[in-house]
CSV table of N, CA, C and O and ligand atoms in Angstrom, one decimal:
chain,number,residue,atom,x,y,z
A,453,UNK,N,-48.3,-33.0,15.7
A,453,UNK,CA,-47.8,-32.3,14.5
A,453,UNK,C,-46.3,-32.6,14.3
A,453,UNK,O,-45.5,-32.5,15.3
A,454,UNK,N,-45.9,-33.1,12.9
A,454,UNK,CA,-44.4,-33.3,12.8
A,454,UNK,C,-43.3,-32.5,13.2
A,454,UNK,O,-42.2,-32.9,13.3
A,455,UNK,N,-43.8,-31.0,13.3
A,455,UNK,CA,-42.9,-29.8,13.9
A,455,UNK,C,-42.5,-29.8,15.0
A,455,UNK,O,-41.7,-28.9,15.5
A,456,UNK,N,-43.1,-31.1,15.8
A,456,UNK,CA,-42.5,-31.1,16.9
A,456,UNK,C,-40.9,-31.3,17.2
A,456,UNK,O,-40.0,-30.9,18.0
A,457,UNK,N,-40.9,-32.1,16.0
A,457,UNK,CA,-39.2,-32.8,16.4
A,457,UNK,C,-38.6,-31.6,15.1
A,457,UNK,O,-38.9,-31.4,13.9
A,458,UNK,N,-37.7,-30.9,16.2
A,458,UNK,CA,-37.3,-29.4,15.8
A,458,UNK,C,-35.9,-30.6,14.4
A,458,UNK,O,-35.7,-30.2,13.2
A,459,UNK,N,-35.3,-31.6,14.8
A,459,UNK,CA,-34.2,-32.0,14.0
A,459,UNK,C,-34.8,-32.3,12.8
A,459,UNK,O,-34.2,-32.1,11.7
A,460,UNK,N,-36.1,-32.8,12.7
A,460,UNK,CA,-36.5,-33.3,11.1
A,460,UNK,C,-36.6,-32.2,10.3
A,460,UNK,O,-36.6,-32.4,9.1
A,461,UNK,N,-36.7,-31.0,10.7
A,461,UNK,CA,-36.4,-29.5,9.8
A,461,UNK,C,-35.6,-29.4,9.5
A,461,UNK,O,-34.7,-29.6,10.2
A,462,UNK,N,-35.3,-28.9,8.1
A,462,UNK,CA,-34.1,-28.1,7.4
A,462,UNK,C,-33.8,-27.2,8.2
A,462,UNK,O,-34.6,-26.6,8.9
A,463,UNK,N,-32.6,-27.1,8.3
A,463,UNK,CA,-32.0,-26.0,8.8
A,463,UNK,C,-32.3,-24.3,8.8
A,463,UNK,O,-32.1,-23.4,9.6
A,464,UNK,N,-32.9,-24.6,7.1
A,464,UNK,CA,-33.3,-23.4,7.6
A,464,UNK,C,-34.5,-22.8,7.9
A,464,UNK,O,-34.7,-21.7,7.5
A,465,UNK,N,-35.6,-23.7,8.6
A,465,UNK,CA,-36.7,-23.6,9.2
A,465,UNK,C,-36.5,-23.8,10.6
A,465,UNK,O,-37.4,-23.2,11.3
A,466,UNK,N,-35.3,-24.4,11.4
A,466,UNK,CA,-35.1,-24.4,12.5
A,466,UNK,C,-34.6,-22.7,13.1
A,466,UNK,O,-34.7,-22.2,14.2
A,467,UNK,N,-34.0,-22.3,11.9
A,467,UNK,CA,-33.8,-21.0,12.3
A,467,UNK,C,-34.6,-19.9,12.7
A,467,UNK,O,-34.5,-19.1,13.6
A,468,UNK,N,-35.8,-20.2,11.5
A,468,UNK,CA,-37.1,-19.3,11.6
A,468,UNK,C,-37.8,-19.9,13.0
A,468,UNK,O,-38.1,-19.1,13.8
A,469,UNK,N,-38.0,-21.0,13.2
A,469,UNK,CA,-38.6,-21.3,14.2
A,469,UNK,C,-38.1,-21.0,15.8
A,469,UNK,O,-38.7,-21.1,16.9
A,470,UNK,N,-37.0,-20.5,15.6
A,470,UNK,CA,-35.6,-20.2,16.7
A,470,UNK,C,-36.4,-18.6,17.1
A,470,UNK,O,-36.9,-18.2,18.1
A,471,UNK,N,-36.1,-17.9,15.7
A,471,UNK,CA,-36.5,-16.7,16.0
A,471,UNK,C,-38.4,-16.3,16.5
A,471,UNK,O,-38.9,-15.2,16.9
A,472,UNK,N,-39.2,-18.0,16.2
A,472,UNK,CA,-40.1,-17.4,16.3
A,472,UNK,C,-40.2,-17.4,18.0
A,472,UNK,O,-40.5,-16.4,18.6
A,473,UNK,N,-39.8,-18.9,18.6
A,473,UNK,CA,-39.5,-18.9,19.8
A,473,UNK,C,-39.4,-18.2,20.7
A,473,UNK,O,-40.2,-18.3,21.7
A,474,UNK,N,-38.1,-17.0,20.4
A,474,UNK,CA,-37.2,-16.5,21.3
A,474,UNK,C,-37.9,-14.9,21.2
A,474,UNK,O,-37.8,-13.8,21.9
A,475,UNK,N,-38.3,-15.2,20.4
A,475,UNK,CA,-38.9,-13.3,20.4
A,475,UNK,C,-37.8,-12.6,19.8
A,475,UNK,O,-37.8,-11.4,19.7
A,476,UNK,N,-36.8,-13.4,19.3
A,476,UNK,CA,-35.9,-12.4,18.7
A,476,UNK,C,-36.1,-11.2,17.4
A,476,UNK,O,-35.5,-10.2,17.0
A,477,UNK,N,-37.1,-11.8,17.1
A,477,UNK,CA,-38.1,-11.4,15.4
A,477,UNK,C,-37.4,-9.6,15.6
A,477,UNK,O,-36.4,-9.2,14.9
A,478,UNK,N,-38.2,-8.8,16.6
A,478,UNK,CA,-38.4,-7.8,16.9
A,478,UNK,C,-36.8,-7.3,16.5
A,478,UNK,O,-36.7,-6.3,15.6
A,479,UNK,N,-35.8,-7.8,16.9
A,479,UNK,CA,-34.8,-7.1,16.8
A,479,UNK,C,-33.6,-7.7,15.9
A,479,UNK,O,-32.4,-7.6,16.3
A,480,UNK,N,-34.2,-8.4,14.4
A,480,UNK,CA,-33.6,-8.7,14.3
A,480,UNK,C,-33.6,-7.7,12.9
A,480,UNK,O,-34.6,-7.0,12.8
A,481,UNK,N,-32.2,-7.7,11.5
A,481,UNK,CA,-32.7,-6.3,11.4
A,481,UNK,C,-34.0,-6.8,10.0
A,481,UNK,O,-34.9,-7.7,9.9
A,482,UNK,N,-33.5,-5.7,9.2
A,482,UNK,CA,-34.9,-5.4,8.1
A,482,UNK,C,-34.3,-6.7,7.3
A,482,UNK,O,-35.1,-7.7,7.4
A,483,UNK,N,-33.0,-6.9,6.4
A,483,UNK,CA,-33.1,-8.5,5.8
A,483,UNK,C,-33.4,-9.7,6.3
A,483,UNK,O,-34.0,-10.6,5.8
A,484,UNK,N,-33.1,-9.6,7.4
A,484,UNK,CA,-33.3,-11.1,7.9
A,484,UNK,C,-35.0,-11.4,8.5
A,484,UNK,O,-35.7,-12.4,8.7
A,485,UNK,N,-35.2,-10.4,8.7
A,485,UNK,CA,-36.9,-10.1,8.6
A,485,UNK,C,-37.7,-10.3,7.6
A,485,UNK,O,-38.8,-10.8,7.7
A,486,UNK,N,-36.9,-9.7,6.3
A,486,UNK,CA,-37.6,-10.0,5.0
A,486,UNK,C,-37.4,-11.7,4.8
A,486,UNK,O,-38.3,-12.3,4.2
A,487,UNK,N,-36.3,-12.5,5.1
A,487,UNK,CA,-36.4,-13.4,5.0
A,487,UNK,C,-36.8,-14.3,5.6
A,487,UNK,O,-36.8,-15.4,5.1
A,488,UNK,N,-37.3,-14.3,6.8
A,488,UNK,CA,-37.8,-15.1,7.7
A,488,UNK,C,-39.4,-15.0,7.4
A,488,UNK,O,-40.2,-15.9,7.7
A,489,UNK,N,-39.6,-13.5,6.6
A,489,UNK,CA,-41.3,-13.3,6.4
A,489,UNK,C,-41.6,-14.4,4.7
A,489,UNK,O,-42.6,-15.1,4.6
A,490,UNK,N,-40.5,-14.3,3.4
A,490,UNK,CA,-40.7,-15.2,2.9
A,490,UNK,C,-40.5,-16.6,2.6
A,490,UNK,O,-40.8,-17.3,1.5
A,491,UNK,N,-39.8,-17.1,3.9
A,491,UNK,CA,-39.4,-18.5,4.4
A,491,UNK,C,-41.3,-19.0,4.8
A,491,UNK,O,-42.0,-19.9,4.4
A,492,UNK,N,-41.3,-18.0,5.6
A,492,UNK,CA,-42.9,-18.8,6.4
A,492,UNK,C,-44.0,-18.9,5.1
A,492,UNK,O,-44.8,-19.8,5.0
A,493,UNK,N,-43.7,-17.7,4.1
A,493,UNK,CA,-45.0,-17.9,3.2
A,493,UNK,C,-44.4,-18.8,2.7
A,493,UNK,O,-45.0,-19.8,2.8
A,494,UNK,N,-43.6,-19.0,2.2
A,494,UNK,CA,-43.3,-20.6,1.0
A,494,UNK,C,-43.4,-21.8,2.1
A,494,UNK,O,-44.0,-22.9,1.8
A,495,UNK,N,-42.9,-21.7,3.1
A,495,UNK,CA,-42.9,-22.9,4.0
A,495,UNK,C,-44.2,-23.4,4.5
A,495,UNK,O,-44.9,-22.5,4.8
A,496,UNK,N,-44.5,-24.3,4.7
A,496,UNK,CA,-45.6,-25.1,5.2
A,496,UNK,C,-45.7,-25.2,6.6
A,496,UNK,O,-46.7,-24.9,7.3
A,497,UNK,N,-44.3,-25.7,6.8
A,497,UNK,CA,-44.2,-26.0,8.4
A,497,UNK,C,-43.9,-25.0,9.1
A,497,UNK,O,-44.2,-25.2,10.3
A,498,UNK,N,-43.4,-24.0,8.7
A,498,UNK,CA,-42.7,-22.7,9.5
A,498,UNK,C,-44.5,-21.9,9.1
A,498,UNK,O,-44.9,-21.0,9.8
A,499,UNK,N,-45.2,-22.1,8.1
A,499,UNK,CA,-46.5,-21.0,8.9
A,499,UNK,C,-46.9,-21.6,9.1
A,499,UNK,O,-47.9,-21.0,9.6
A,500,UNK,N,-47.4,-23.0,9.3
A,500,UNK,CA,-48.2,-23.7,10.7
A,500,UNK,C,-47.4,-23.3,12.2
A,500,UNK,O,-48.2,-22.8,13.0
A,501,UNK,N,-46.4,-23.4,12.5
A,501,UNK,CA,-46.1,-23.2,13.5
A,501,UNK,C,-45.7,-21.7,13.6
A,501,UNK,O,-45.6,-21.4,14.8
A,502,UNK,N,-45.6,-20.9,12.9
A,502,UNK,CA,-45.9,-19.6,13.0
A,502,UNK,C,-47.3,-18.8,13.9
A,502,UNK,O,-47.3,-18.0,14.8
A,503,UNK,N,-48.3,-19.5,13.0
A,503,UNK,CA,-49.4,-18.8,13.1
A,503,UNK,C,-49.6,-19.8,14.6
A,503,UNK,O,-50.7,-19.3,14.9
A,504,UNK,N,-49.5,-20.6,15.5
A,504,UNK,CA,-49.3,-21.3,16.4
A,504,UNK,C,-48.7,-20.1,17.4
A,504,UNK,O,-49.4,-19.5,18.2
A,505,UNK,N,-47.5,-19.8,17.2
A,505,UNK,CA,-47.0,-18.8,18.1
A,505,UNK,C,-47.8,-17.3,18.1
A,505,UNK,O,-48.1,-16.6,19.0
A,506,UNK,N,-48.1,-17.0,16.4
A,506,UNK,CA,-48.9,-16.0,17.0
A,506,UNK,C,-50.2,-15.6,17.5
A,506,UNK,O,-50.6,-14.4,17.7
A,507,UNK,N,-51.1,-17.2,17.9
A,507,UNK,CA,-52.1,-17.2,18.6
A,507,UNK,C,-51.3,-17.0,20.1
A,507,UNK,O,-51.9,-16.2,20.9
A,508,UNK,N,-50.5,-17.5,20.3
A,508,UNK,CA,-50.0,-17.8,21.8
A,508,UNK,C,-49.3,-15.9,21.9
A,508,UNK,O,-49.8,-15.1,22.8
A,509,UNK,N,-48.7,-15.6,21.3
A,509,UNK,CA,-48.4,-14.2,21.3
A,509,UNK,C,-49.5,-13.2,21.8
A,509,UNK,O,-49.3,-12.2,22.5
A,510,UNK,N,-50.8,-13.5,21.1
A,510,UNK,CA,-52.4,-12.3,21.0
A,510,UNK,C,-52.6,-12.7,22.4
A,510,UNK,O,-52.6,-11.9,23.2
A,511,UNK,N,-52.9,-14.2,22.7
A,511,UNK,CA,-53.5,-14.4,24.0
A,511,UNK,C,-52.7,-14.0,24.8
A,511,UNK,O,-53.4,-13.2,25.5
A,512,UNK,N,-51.3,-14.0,25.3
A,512,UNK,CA,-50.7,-13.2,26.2
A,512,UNK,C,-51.0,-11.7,26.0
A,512,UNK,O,-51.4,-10.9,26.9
A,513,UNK,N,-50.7,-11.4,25.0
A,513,UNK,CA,-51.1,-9.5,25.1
A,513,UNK,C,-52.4,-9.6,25.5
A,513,UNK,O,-52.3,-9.0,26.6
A,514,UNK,N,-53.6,-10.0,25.4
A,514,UNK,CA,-55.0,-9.7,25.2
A,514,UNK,C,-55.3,-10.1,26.6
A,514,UNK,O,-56.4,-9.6,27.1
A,515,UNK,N,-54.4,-10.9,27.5
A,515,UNK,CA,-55.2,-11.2,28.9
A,515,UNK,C,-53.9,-10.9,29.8
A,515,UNK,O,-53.8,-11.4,30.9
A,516,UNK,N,-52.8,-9.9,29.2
A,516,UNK,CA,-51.9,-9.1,29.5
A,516,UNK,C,-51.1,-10.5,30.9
A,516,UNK,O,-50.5,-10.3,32.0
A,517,UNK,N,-51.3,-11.4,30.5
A,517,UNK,CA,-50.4,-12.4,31.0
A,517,UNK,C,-48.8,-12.5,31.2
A,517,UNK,O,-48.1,-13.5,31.3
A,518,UNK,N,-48.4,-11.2,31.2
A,518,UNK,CA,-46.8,-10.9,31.5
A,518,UNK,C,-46.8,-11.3,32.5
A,518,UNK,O,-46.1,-12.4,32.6
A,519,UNK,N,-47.4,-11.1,33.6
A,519,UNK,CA,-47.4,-11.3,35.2
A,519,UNK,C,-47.2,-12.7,35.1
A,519,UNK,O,-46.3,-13.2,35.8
A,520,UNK,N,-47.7,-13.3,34.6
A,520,UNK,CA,-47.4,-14.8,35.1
A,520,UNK,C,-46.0,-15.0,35.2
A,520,UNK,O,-45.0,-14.4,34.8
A,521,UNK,N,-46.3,-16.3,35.9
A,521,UNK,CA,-45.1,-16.6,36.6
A,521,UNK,C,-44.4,-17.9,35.2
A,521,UNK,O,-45.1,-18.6,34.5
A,522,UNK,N,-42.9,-17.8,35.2
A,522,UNK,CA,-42.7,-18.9,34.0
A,522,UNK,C,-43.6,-20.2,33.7
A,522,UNK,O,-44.1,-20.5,32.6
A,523,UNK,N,-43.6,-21.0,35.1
A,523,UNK,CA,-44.1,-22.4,34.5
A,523,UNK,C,-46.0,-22.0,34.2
A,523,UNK,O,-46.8,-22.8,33.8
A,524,UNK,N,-46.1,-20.9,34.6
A,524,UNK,CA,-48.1,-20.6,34.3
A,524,UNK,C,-48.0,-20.5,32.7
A,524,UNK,O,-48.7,-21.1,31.9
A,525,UNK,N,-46.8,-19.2,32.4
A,525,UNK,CA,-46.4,-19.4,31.0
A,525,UNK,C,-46.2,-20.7,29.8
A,525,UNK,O,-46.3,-20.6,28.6
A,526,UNK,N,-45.7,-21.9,30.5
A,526,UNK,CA,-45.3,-23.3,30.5
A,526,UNK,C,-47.0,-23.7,30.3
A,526,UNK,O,-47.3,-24.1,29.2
A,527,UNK,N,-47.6,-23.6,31.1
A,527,UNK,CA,-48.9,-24.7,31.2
A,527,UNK,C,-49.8,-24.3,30.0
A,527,UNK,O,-50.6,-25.0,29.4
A,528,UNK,N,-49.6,-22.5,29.8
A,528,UNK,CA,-50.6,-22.5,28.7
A,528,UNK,C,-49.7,-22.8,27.2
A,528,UNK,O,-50.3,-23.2,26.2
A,529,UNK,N,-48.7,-22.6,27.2
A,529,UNK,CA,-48.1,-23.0,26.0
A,529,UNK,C,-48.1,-24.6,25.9
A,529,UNK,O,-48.1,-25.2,24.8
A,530,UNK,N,-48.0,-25.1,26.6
A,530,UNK,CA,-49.0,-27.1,26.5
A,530,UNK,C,-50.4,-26.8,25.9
A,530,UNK,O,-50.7,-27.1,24.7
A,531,UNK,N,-51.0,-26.4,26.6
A,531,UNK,CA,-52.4,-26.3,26.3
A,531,UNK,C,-52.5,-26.2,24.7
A,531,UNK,O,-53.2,-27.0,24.1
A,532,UNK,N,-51.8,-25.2,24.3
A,532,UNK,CA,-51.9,-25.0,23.1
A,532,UNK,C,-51.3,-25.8,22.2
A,532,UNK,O,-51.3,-25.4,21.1
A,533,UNK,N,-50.6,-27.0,22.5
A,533,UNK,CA,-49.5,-28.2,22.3
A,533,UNK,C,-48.9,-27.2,21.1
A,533,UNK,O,-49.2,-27.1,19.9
A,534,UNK,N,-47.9,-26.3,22.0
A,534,UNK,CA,-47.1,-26.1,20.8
A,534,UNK,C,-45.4,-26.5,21.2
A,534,UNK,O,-44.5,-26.4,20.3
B,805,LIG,ZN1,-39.6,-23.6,7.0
C-alpha cells in the first residue's frame, strides 16, 4: 500500500498518522480530535490506515497482548503489514 512511504503524504496526513501511531489520539484535546476525526473521513489514505491500526488496536485488547514483549508486539504488527 502507498501509505507506506510516510513522505509521499501531505503533511497533514503524516500528522494524523503520527497520532494514530503513537497512541497520542487519547490525549490529545477535543479540537484537534475533531480534526483528526474529519481528516480520516475526507481522507482516503488516513482511513485506510486508520482502520489498519484499529484492527491492530481490538486484537491487542481482545487477546490482552500488553504482556508481550516489544519485538512480539513488532512481529504481529508485520503480520498485519502495517
Ligand atoms: Zn490524510
Amino acid at each position: 500500500m502507498e501509505i507506506k512511504n510516510m513522505n509521499n503524504l501531505p503533511r497533514s496526513c503524516q500528522k494524523v498518522a503520527e497520532y494514530s501511531d503513537k497512541q497520542q489520539y487519547a490525549e490529545a484535546g477535543f479540537w484537534e480530535k475533531l480534526r483528526i476525526q474529519i481528516h480520516i473521513l475526507h481522507c482516503r489514505h488516513c482511513h485506510a490506515y486508520h482502520i489498519k491500526n484499529e484492527e491492530l488496536t481490538r486484537l491487542l485488547q481482545n487477546h490482552q497482548l500488553k504482556f508481550l514483549s516489544k519485538s512480539e508486539k513488532e512481529e504481529i504488527k508485520a503480520r498485519l503489514s502495517l
